[in-house]
Short mmCIF file of C-alpha atoms in Angstrom, two decimals:
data_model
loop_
_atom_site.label_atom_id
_atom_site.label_comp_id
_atom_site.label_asym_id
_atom_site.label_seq_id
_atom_site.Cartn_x
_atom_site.Cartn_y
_atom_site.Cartn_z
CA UNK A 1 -14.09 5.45 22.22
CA UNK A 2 -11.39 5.89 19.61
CA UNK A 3 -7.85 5.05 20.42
CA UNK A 4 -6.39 7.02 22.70
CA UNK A 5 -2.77 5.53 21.84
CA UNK A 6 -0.92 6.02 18.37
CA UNK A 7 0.16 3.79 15.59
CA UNK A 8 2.90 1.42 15.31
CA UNK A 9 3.94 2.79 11.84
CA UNK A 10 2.86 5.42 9.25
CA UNK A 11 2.02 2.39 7.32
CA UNK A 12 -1.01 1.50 9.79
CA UNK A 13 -2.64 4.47 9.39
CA UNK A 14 -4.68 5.75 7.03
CA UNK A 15 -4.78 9.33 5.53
CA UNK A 16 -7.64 11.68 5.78
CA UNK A 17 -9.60 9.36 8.56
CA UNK A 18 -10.82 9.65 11.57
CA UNK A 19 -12.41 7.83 14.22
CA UNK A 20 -15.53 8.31 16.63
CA UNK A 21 -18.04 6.74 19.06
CA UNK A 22 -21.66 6.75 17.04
CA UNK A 23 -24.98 5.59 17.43
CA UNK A 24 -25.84 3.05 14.53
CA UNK A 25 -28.12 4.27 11.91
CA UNK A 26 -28.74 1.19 10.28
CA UNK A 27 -27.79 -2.41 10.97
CA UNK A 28 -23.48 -2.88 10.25
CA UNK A 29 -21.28 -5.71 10.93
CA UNK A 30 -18.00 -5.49 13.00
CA UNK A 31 -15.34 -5.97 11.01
CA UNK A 32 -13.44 -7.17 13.86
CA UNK A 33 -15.70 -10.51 15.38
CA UNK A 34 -18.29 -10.40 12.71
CA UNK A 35 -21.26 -9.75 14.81
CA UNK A 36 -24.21 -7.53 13.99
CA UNK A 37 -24.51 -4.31 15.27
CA UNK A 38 -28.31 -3.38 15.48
CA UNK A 39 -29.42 0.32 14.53
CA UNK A 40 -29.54 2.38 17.72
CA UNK A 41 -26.94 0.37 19.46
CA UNK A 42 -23.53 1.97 20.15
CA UNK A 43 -20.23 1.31 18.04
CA UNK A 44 -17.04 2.64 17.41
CA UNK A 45 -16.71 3.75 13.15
CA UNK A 46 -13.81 4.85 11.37
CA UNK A 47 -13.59 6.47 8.00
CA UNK A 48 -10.77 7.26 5.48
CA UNK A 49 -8.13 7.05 2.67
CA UNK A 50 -5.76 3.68 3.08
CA UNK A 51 -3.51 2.27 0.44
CA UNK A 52 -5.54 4.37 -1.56
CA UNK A 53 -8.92 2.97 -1.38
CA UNK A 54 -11.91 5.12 0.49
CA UNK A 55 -13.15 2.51 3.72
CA UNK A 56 -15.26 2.45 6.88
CA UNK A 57 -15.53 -0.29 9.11
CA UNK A 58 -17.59 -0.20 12.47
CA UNK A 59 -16.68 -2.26 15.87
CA UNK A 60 -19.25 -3.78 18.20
CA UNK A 61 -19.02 -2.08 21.59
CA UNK A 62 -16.82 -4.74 23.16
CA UNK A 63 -14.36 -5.17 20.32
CA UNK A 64 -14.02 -1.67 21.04
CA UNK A 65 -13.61 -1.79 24.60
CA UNK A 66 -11.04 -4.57 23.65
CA UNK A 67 -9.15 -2.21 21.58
CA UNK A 68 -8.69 0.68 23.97
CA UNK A 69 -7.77 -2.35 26.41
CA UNK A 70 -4.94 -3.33 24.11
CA UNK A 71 -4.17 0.50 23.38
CA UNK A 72 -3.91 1.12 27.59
CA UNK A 73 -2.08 -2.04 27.61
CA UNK A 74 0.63 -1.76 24.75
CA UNK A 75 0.36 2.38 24.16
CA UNK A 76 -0.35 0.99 20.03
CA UNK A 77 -3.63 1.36 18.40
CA UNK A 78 -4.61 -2.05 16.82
CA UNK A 79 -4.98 -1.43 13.44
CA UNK A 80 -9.22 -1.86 12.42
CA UNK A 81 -9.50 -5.06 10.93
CA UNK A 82 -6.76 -6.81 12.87
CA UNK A 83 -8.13 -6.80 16.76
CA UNK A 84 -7.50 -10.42 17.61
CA UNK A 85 -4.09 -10.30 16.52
CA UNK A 86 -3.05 -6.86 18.26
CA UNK A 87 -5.10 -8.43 21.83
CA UNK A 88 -3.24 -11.80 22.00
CA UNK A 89 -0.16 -10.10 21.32
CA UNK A 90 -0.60 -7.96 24.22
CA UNK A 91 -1.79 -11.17 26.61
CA UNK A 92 -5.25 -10.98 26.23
CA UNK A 93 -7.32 -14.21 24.93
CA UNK A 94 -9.32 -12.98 21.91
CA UNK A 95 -12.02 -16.18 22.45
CA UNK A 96 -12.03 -15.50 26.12
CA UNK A 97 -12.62 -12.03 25.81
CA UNK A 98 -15.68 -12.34 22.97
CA UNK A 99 -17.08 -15.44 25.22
CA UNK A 100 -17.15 -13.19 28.27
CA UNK A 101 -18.47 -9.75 26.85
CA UNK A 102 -21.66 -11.94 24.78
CA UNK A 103 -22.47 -13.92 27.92
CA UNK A 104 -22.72 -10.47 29.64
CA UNK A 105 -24.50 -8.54 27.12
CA UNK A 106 -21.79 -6.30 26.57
CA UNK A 107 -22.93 -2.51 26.06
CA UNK A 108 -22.27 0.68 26.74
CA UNK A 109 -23.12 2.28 29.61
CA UNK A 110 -26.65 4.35 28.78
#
């Protein structure tokens, strides 16, 4: 579910990337709460050129639920990497939110 608002500034965006809803191949940590995102289990994954380094980063499924939350919220992508910051910013508890989705199992729908 990449973000369906924009970014703050040209500097929070990277050049040649792009963004998509995948099925994990392997196993990949969020970069956003840390946790482990199991091969065959749904994630967000971005790709690209930023301050001049290649990158990819993956988010578990309810970091990025969270993110299109803040996105809906504030019209701003949060920046990958930076989720907690860009959520309590826009009035949403960061440690609320991650205790909630893990005590429900957060996933996609199937």
């Amino acid at each position: 579910m990449p973000c369906a608002g924009y970014y703050e500034n040209d500097d929070d965006c990277c050049l040649l990337g792009r963004e998509e809803s995948v099925t994990a191949r392997k196993e990949h940590k969020c970069c956003e709460c840390g946790a482990t995102i199991s091969a065959g289990e749904r994630c967000d994954f971005a790709t690209g050129l930023y301050d001049g380094r290649w990158f990819s980063d993956y988010r578990c499924w309810s970091c990025a639920v969270l993110a299109e939350l803040v996105s809906t919220k504030t019209s701003i992508c949060p920046p990958w990497g930076l989720l907690s910051d860009a959520a309590n910013d826009a009035g949403i508890n960061w440690h609320d939110w991650q205790a909630k989705a893990r005590s429900l199992g957060a996933q996609p729908p199937a």
